[in-house]
mmCIF file of C-alpha atoms in Angstrom:
data_model
loop_
_atom_site.group_PDB
_atom_site.id
_atom_site.type_symbol
_atom_site.label_atom_id
_atom_site.label_comp_id
_atom_site.label_asym_id
_atom_site.label_seq_id
_atom_site.Cartn_x
_atom_site.Cartn_y
_atom_site.Cartn_z
ATOM 1 C CA UNK A 1 10.128 2.844 -14.253
ATOM 2 C CA UNK A 2 10.425 -0.928 -14.018
ATOM 3 C CA UNK A 3 7.410 -3.245 -13.871
ATOM 4 C CA UNK A 4 6.917 -6.122 -11.457
ATOM 5 C CA UNK A 5 4.271 -8.818 -11.298
ATOM 6 C CA UNK A 6 1.262 -9.318 -9.059
ATOM 7 C CA UNK A 7 -0.264 -12.530 -10.358
ATOM 8 C CA UNK A 8 -1.279 -11.732 -13.928
ATOM 9 C CA UNK A 9 -0.817 -7.983 -13.411
ATOM 10 C CA UNK A 10 2.231 -5.912 -14.292
ATOM 11 C CA UNK A 11 2.583 -2.949 -11.957
ATOM 12 C CA UNK A 12 5.065 -0.107 -11.737
ATOM 13 C CA UNK A 13 7.542 -0.471 -8.876
ATOM 14 C CA UNK A 14 6.244 2.837 -7.526
ATOM 15 C CA UNK A 15 2.477 3.130 -7.157
ATOM 16 C CA UNK A 16 0.174 5.961 -6.176
ATOM 17 C CA UNK A 17 -1.878 5.839 -3.009
ATOM 18 C CA UNK A 18 -5.108 7.712 -3.704
ATOM 19 C CA UNK A 19 -6.116 8.457 -0.121
ATOM 20 C CA UNK A 20 -5.641 12.208 -0.696
ATOM 21 C CA UNK A 21 -8.247 12.327 -3.472
ATOM 22 C CA UNK A 22 -11.429 13.893 -2.194
ATOM 23 C CA UNK A 23 -9.855 14.959 1.102
ATOM 24 C CA UNK A 24 -6.649 16.942 0.656
ATOM 25 C CA UNK A 25 -6.909 17.508 -3.109
ATOM 26 C CA UNK A 26 -9.733 18.425 -5.498
ATOM 27 C CA UNK A 27 -10.542 17.025 -8.942
ATOM 28 C CA UNK A 28 -8.251 19.406 -10.846
ATOM 29 C CA UNK A 29 -5.276 18.429 -8.693
ATOM 30 C CA UNK A 30 -6.251 14.777 -8.961
ATOM 31 C CA UNK A 31 -6.138 15.101 -12.744
ATOM 32 C CA UNK A 32 -2.705 16.747 -12.488
ATOM 33 C CA UNK A 33 -1.397 13.982 -10.244
ATOM 34 C CA UNK A 34 -2.798 11.274 -12.516
ATOM 35 C CA UNK A 35 -1.185 12.851 -15.597
ATOM 36 C CA UNK A 36 2.137 13.122 -13.761
ATOM 37 C CA UNK A 37 1.939 9.421 -12.930
ATOM 38 C CA UNK A 38 1.484 8.476 -16.583
ATOM 39 C CA UNK A 39 4.333 10.810 -17.574
ATOM 40 C CA UNK A 40 6.713 9.153 -15.104
ATOM 41 C CA UNK A 41 5.665 5.573 -15.860
ATOM 42 C CA UNK A 42 3.522 4.957 -12.781
ATOM 43 C CA UNK A 43 0.582 2.729 -13.730
ATOM 44 C CA UNK A 44 -0.525 1.367 -10.337
ATOM 45 C CA UNK A 45 -3.252 3.228 -8.412
ATOM 46 C CA UNK A 46 -4.446 2.073 -4.990
ATOM 47 C CA UNK A 47 -7.650 3.436 -3.458
ATOM 48 C CA UNK A 48 -10.457 2.239 -1.154
ATOM 49 C CA UNK A 49 -14.192 2.657 -0.786
ATOM 50 C CA UNK A 50 -13.683 4.571 2.487
ATOM 51 C CA UNK A 51 -11.176 7.117 1.173
ATOM 52 C CA UNK A 52 -13.078 10.384 1.091
ATOM 53 C CA UNK A 53 -16.240 8.332 1.723
ATOM 54 C CA UNK A 54 -16.145 7.127 -1.883
ATOM 55 C CA UNK A 55 -14.880 10.393 -3.404
ATOM 56 C CA UNK A 56 -11.402 8.959 -4.016
ATOM 57 C CA UNK A 57 -12.781 6.234 -6.281
ATOM 58 C CA UNK A 58 -15.017 8.721 -8.086
ATOM 59 C CA UNK A 59 -12.195 11.205 -8.682
ATOM 60 C CA UNK A 60 -9.792 8.496 -9.833
ATOM 61 C CA UNK A 61 -12.491 7.219 -12.194
ATOM 62 C CA UNK A 62 -12.915 10.680 -13.663
ATOM 63 C CA UNK A 63 -9.152 11.217 -14.027
ATOM 64 C CA UNK A 64 -8.536 7.922 -15.819
ATOM 65 C CA UNK A 65 -11.200 8.359 -18.497
ATOM 66 C CA UNK A 66 -9.628 7.436 -21.835
ATOM 67 C CA UNK A 67 -6.703 5.730 -20.097
ATOM 68 C CA UNK A 68 -8.292 2.655 -18.486
ATOM 69 C CA UNK A 69 -6.213 0.158 -20.449
ATOM 70 C CA UNK A 70 -2.995 1.914 -19.391
ATOM 71 C CA UNK A 71 -3.486 1.587 -15.654
ATOM 72 C CA UNK A 72 -3.810 -1.030 -12.932
ATOM 73 C CA UNK A 73 -6.503 -0.125 -10.415
ATOM 74 C CA UNK A 74 -6.600 -1.547 -6.903
ATOM 75 C CA UNK A 75 -9.293 -0.785 -4.369
ATOM 76 C CA UNK A 76 -10.297 -2.072 -0.953
ATOM 77 C CA UNK A 77 -13.533 -2.902 0.837
ATOM 78 C CA UNK A 78 -14.753 -4.004 4.238
ATOM 79 C CA UNK A 79 -13.156 -1.589 6.695
ATOM 80 C CA UNK A 80 -16.296 0.249 7.851
ATOM 81 C CA UNK A 81 -19.633 1.743 6.725
ATOM 82 C CA UNK A 82 -21.123 -1.622 5.783
ATOM 83 C CA UNK A 83 -24.852 -1.931 5.207
ATOM 84 C CA UNK A 84 -26.884 -2.885 8.312
ATOM 85 C CA UNK A 85 -26.603 -6.554 9.196
ATOM 86 C CA UNK A 86 -23.439 -7.090 7.139
ATOM 87 C CA UNK A 87 -19.779 -7.275 8.102
ATOM 88 C CA UNK A 88 -16.712 -6.535 5.998
ATOM 89 C CA UNK A 89 -16.085 -10.044 4.751
ATOM 90 C CA UNK A 90 -19.650 -11.273 4.423
ATOM 91 C CA UNK A 91 -20.386 -12.571 0.916
ATOM 92 C CA UNK A 92 -23.272 -10.184 0.377
ATOM 93 C CA UNK A 93 -21.102 -7.204 1.292
ATOM 94 C CA UNK A 94 -18.395 -8.431 -1.100
ATOM 95 C CA UNK A 95 -20.978 -8.456 -3.910
ATOM 96 C CA UNK A 96 -22.413 -5.059 -3.035
ATOM 97 C CA UNK A 97 -18.985 -3.519 -2.586
ATOM 98 C CA UNK A 98 -17.682 -4.515 -5.983
ATOM 99 C CA UNK A 99 -20.733 -3.114 -7.777
ATOM 100 C CA UNK A 100 -20.496 0.179 -5.893
ATOM 101 C CA UNK A 101 -16.761 0.497 -6.522
ATOM 102 C CA UNK A 102 -17.226 -0.302 -10.205
ATOM 103 C CA UNK A 103 -19.862 2.389 -10.415
ATOM 104 C CA UNK A 104 -17.784 5.024 -8.632
ATOM 105 C CA UNK A 105 -14.685 4.201 -10.681
ATOM 106 C CA UNK A 106 -16.791 4.077 -13.858
ATOM 107 C CA UNK A 107 -15.081 0.908 -15.037
ATOM 108 C CA UNK A 108 -16.063 -2.632 -15.935
ATOM 109 C CA UNK A 109 -13.419 -4.349 -13.835
ATOM 110 C CA UNK A 110 -11.079 -3.936 -10.858
ATOM 111 C CA UNK A 111 -7.550 -5.220 -11.314
ATOM 112 C CA UNK A 112 -6.865 -5.898 -7.628
ATOM 113 C CA UNK A 113 -9.754 -6.126 -5.142
ATOM 114 C CA UNK A 114 -8.618 -6.262 -1.518
ATOM 115 C CA UNK A 115 -10.359 -6.872 1.778
ATOM 116 C CA UNK A 116 -9.267 -3.969 3.963
ATOM 117 C CA UNK A 117 -9.101 -5.771 7.303
ATOM 118 C CA UNK A 118 -9.855 -9.285 8.595
ATOM 119 C CA UNK A 119 -13.461 -10.116 9.455
ATOM 120 C CA UNK A 120 -13.580 -12.407 12.471
ATOM 121 C CA UNK A 121 -17.357 -12.832 12.214
ATOM 122 C CA UNK A 122 -17.236 -14.616 8.853
ATOM 123 C CA UNK A 123 -15.293 -17.738 7.945
ATOM 124 C CA UNK A 124 -12.507 -16.907 5.516
ATOM 125 C CA UNK A 125 -13.769 -19.563 3.118
ATOM 126 C CA UNK A 126 -17.048 -17.675 2.644
ATOM 127 C CA UNK A 127 -15.229 -14.466 1.787
ATOM 128 C CA UNK A 128 -12.920 -16.269 -0.621
ATOM 129 C CA UNK A 129 -15.851 -18.002 -2.311
ATOM 130 C CA UNK A 130 -17.535 -14.643 -2.911
ATOM 131 C CA UNK A 131 -14.309 -13.132 -4.228
ATOM 132 C CA UNK A 132 -13.809 -16.141 -6.482
ATOM 133 C CA UNK A 133 -17.261 -15.499 -7.984
ATOM 134 C CA UNK A 134 -16.110 -11.989 -8.921
ATOM 135 C CA UNK A 135 -12.987 -13.327 -10.620
ATOM 136 C CA UNK A 136 -15.005 -15.901 -12.573
ATOM 137 C CA UNK A 137 -17.482 -13.179 -13.586
ATOM 138 C CA UNK A 138 -14.664 -10.970 -14.885
ATOM 139 C CA UNK A 139 -15.357 -8.146 -12.453
ATOM 140 C CA UNK A 140 -11.998 -8.684 -10.714
ATOM 141 C CA UNK A 141 -8.662 -9.868 -12.074
ATOM 142 C CA UNK A 142 -6.761 -10.548 -8.823
ATOM 143 C CA UNK A 143 -7.643 -10.438 -5.130
ATOM 144 C CA UNK A 144 -5.688 -9.309 -2.097
ATOM 145 C CA UNK A 145 -5.974 -8.668 1.621
ATOM 146 C CA UNK A 146 -4.741 -6.132 4.143
ATOM 147 C CA UNK A 147 -3.811 -6.199 7.832
ATOM 148 C CA UNK A 148 -3.537 -10.007 7.840
ATOM 149 C CA UNK A 149 -1.065 -11.676 10.181
ATOM 150 C CA UNK A 150 1.010 -14.658 9.072
ATOM 151 C CA UNK A 151 -1.332 -17.298 10.503
ATOM 152 C CA UNK A 152 -4.421 -15.868 8.821
ATOM 153 C CA UNK A 153 -2.606 -15.304 5.542
ATOM 154 C CA UNK A 154 -1.289 -18.864 5.457
ATOM 155 C CA UNK A 155 -4.689 -20.282 6.378
ATOM 156 C CA UNK A 156 -6.368 -18.323 3.574
ATOM 157 C CA UNK A 157 -3.820 -19.676 1.091
ATOM 158 C CA UNK A 158 -4.528 -23.230 2.245
ATOM 159 C CA UNK A 159 -8.282 -22.709 1.830
ATOM 160 C CA UNK A 160 -7.859 -21.373 -1.692
ATOM 161 C CA UNK A 161 -5.690 -24.308 -2.702
ATOM 162 C CA UNK A 162 -7.942 -26.918 -1.097
ATOM 163 C CA UNK A 163 -11.176 -25.463 -2.496
ATOM 164 C CA UNK A 164 -9.727 -24.450 -5.891
ATOM 165 C CA UNK A 165 -10.588 -20.791 -5.295
ATOM 166 C CA UNK A 166 -8.853 -17.609 -6.357
ATOM 167 C CA UNK A 167 -6.087 -16.864 -3.860
ATOM 168 C CA UNK A 168 -4.820 -13.666 -2.352
ATOM 169 C CA UNK A 169 -2.013 -12.346 -4.543
ATOM 170 C CA UNK A 170 -1.092 -9.517 -2.197
ATOM 171 C CA UNK A 171 -1.123 -8.563 1.444
ATOM 172 C CA UNK A 172 -0.987 -4.881 2.358
ATOM 173 C CA UNK A 173 0.475 -4.294 5.832
ATOM 174 C CA UNK A 174 2.535 -1.627 7.551
ATOM 175 C CA UNK A 175 6.240 -1.875 6.720
ATOM 176 C CA UNK A 176 9.125 0.555 6.344
ATOM 177 C CA UNK A 177 12.729 1.153 7.292
ATOM 178 C CA UNK A 178 11.495 2.027 10.757
ATOM 179 C CA UNK A 179 8.793 -0.630 11.151
ATOM 180 C CA UNK A 180 9.995 -4.120 10.259
ATOM 181 C CA UNK A 181 7.686 -6.458 12.167
ATOM 182 C CA UNK A 182 6.451 -8.297 8.997
ATOM 183 C CA UNK A 183 9.939 -9.651 8.354
ATOM 184 C CA UNK A 184 9.620 -12.127 11.223
ATOM 185 C CA UNK A 185 6.683 -14.192 9.886
ATOM 186 C CA UNK A 186 4.547 -12.560 7.198
ATOM 187 C CA UNK A 187 7.425 -12.427 4.709
ATOM 188 C CA UNK A 188 7.913 -16.179 5.152
ATOM 189 C CA UNK A 189 4.308 -16.816 4.119
ATOM 190 C CA UNK A 190 4.663 -14.425 1.173
ATOM 191 C CA UNK A 191 7.639 -16.377 -0.118
ATOM 192 C CA UNK A 192 6.044 -19.785 0.457
ATOM 193 C CA UNK A 193 2.680 -18.847 -1.084
ATOM 194 C CA UNK A 194 3.866 -16.468 -3.855
ATOM 195 C CA UNK A 195 2.067 -13.499 -2.297
ATOM 196 C CA UNK A 196 3.300 -9.992 -2.982
ATOM 197 C CA UNK A 197 3.759 -7.675 -0.007
ATOM 198 C CA UNK A 198 2.505 -4.098 -0.451
ATOM 199 C CA UNK A 199 3.717 -1.841 2.369
ATOM 200 C CA UNK A 200 1.507 0.867 3.775
ATOM 201 C CA UNK A 201 3.056 3.809 5.626
ATOM 202 C CA UNK A 202 6.249 3.193 3.566
ATOM 203 C CA UNK A 203 7.378 6.731 4.412
ATOM 204 C CA UNK A 204 6.079 6.564 7.978
ATOM 205 C CA UNK A 205 3.568 9.309 7.149
ATOM 206 C CA UNK A 206 6.318 11.730 6.173
ATOM 207 C CA UNK A 207 8.952 10.855 8.755
ATOM 208 C CA UNK A 208 11.134 9.375 5.982
ATOM 209 C CA UNK A 209 10.753 12.280 3.549
ATOM 210 C CA UNK A 210 13.227 14.637 5.211
ATOM 211 C CA UNK A 211 10.406 17.013 6.166
ATOM 212 C CA UNK A 212 10.377 16.093 9.856
ATOM 213 C CA UNK A 213 12.918 17.014 12.527
ATOM 214 C CA UNK A 214 13.171 16.580 16.272
ATOM 215 C CA UNK A 215 11.247 19.859 16.559
ATOM 216 C CA UNK A 216 8.298 18.321 14.745
ATOM 217 C CA UNK A 217 6.833 18.051 11.224
ATOM 218 C CA UNK A 218 6.887 20.974 8.837
ATOM 219 C CA UNK A 219 3.586 22.807 8.281
ATOM 220 C CA UNK A 220 1.589 21.280 5.431
ATOM 221 C CA UNK A 221 2.839 17.724 5.978
ATOM 222 C CA UNK A 222 0.409 14.965 6.923
ATOM 223 C CA UNK A 223 1.974 14.539 10.356
ATOM 224 C CA UNK A 224 1.460 18.236 11.058
ATOM 225 C CA UNK A 225 -2.293 17.740 10.585
ATOM 226 C CA UNK A 226 -2.624 14.788 12.936
ATOM 227 C CA UNK A 227 -3.720 14.892 16.584
ATOM 228 C CA UNK A 228 -1.093 14.487 19.273
ATOM 229 C CA UNK A 229 -2.044 10.909 20.183
ATOM 230 C CA UNK A 230 -1.605 9.658 16.615
ATOM 231 C CA UNK A 231 1.513 11.754 16.101
ATOM 232 C CA UNK A 232 3.169 9.901 18.960
ATOM 233 C CA UNK A 233 2.873 6.619 17.027
ATOM 234 C CA UNK A 234 5.473 7.925 14.570
ATOM 235 C CA UNK A 235 7.350 10.709 16.377
ATOM 236 C CA UNK A 236 9.032 8.413 18.891
ATOM 237 C CA UNK A 237 12.505 8.949 20.323
ATOM 238 C CA UNK A 238 13.623 5.749 18.627
ATOM 239 C CA UNK A 239 12.356 6.822 15.207
ATOM 240 C CA UNK A 240 13.792 10.335 15.474
ATOM 241 C CA UNK A 241 17.166 8.925 16.488
ATOM 242 C CA UNK A 242 17.082 6.529 13.516
ATOM 243 C CA UNK A 243 16.213 9.334 11.094
ATOM 244 C CA UNK A 244 19.068 11.457 12.458
ATOM 245 C CA UNK A 245 21.586 8.637 12.023
ATOM 246 C CA UNK A 246 20.365 7.755 8.531
ATOM 247 C CA UNK A 247 20.414 11.406 7.437
ATOM 248 C CA UNK A 248 24.007 11.774 8.585
ATOM 249 C CA UNK A 249 24.964 8.540 6.780
ATOM 250 C CA UNK A 250 23.308 9.774 3.583
ATOM 251 C CA UNK A 251 25.157 13.092 3.603
ATOM 252 C CA UNK A 252 28.280 11.324 2.352
ATOM 253 C CA UNK A 253 26.419 9.549 -0.467
ATOM 254 C CA UNK A 254 24.577 12.345 -2.241
ATOM 255 C CA UNK A 255 21.311 10.532 -1.599
ATOM 256 C CA UNK A 256 18.147 11.691 0.136
ATOM 257 C CA UNK A 257 16.107 10.067 2.868
ATOM 258 C CA UNK A 258 13.323 9.655 0.310
ATOM 259 C CA UNK A 259 15.725 7.793 -2.021
ATOM 260 C CA UNK A 260 16.624 5.466 0.815
ATOM 261 C CA UNK A 261 13.027 4.836 1.916
ATOM 262 C CA UNK A 262 11.880 3.792 -1.569
ATOM 263 C CA UNK A 263 14.994 1.985 -2.745
ATOM 264 C CA UNK A 264 15.436 0.021 0.477
ATOM 265 C CA UNK A 265 11.877 -1.306 0.222
ATOM 266 C CA UNK A 266 12.287 -2.176 -3.451
ATOM 267 C CA UNK A 267 15.399 -4.178 -2.636
ATOM 268 C CA UNK A 268 13.081 -6.693 -0.963
ATOM 269 C CA UNK A 269 12.020 -9.395 -3.465
ATOM 270 C CA UNK A 270 8.724 -9.829 -1.622
ATOM 271 C CA UNK A 271 7.635 -6.292 -2.571
ATOM 272 C CA UNK A 272 6.235 -5.717 -6.089
ATOM 273 C CA UNK A 273 5.462 -2.013 -5.619
ATOM 274 C CA UNK A 274 5.825 0.786 -3.089
ATOM 275 C CA UNK A 275 2.594 2.777 -2.902
ATOM 276 C CA UNK A 276 2.846 6.363 -1.690
ATOM 277 C CA UNK A 277 0.411 9.239 -1.720
ATOM 278 C CA UNK A 278 0.957 12.611 -3.374
ATOM 279 C CA UNK A 279 -0.683 16.009 -3.301
ATOM 280 C CA UNK A 280 0.991 17.419 -6.414
ATOM 281 C CA UNK A 281 2.588 16.422 -9.677
ATOM 282 C CA UNK A 282 5.962 17.494 -8.294
ATOM 283 C CA UNK A 283 5.604 15.009 -5.454
ATOM 284 C CA UNK A 284 4.814 12.253 -7.960
ATOM 285 C CA UNK A 285 8.014 13.091 -9.841
ATOM 286 C CA UNK A 286 10.065 13.023 -6.636
ATOM 287 C CA UNK A 287 8.642 9.622 -5.682
ATOM 288 C CA UNK A 288 9.282 8.188 -9.131
ATOM 289 C CA UNK A 289 12.901 9.376 -9.079
ATOM 290 C CA UNK A 290 13.546 7.977 -5.609
ATOM 291 C CA UNK A 291 13.449 4.330 -6.653
ATOM 292 C CA UNK A 292 16.585 4.133 -8.788
ATOM 293 C CA UNK A 293 19.198 3.413 -6.135
ATOM 294 C CA UNK A 294 20.368 -0.191 -6.144
ATOM 295 C CA UNK A 295 21.658 -0.463 -2.600
ATOM 296 C CA UNK A 296 24.715 -2.704 -2.226
ATOM 297 C CA UNK A 297 25.009 -5.546 0.275
ATOM 298 C CA UNK A 298 27.615 -3.576 2.202
ATOM 299 C CA UNK A 299 25.316 -0.557 2.376
ATOM 300 C CA UNK A 300 22.427 -2.758 3.528
ATOM 301 C CA UNK A 301 24.572 -4.039 6.395
ATOM 302 C CA UNK A 302 25.518 -0.490 7.337
ATOM 303 C CA UNK A 303 21.873 0.557 7.344
ATOM 304 C CA UNK A 304 20.953 -2.374 9.585
ATOM 305 C CA UNK A 305 23.749 -1.433 11.970
ATOM 306 C CA UNK A 306 22.506 2.160 12.139
ATOM 307 C CA UNK A 307 18.965 1.056 12.849
ATOM 308 C CA UNK A 308 20.107 -1.446 15.480
ATOM 309 C CA UNK A 309 22.095 1.285 17.204
ATOM 310 C CA UNK A 310 19.137 3.662 17.269
ATOM 311 C CA UNK A 311 16.916 1.025 18.928
ATOM 312 C CA UNK A 312 19.341 0.373 21.770
#
């Protein structure tokens, strides 16, 4: 497992999304998944205060006891469930959030502290000033954001530079083989401002794992548990056609759809790590083994052609 940089951090090129902790898996399974990550070289764990209503942070904190110096912990704040009178990016909520996350994780510091979604009720400078206080205090090593468009991301970088504040080192937005909107503008800002891009839904909630067909997702997959309206966001005719074409193309290469999903993302220099969830140690192993394909330029062109065809 290779390591890549996020500011001062060194993270494994495959990370673990901890959204299943406290919802789909219990503490024993969380411990199993955590141990499998260490065994396969995964050191990057991404959670949030809203995952399992705080249970994800608590269970990750329990699992990593005795291993804190071996792992890089990222968490997020500010999506919902703020205290009355506060919004996600308000300075007071930033301060309360970090202390609560530190307590749940049972740690003295967070490696990457990310605002979960933009707060249009608070000036970005105020949020950045509060986050900078946490970095100066040693509670946070690096800061990041999520669901920021290119304009907001670039503006935040300008504020940090002008005010000599800690700057966002990452942006976590939706991106995958099948959803490439960030390439048009956000990637430009990432390159210009030295911001790492962390994709969420890198496997399109299971559509790029090989476990979904035109007939629908297999029982037990995340898509199979979702309501029809949310399922339609992923199970589109365009996406299903793309998966069918890619699967056929892969049959001649002895590679899986999972291999392609991970390795294609990691071919992008803007991406330091691909974070994916897991519900078992076996799934962790499969994810860790899927990142070793160095896709050639010719293969990249062929993939683009296949995806262009499926969107026509």
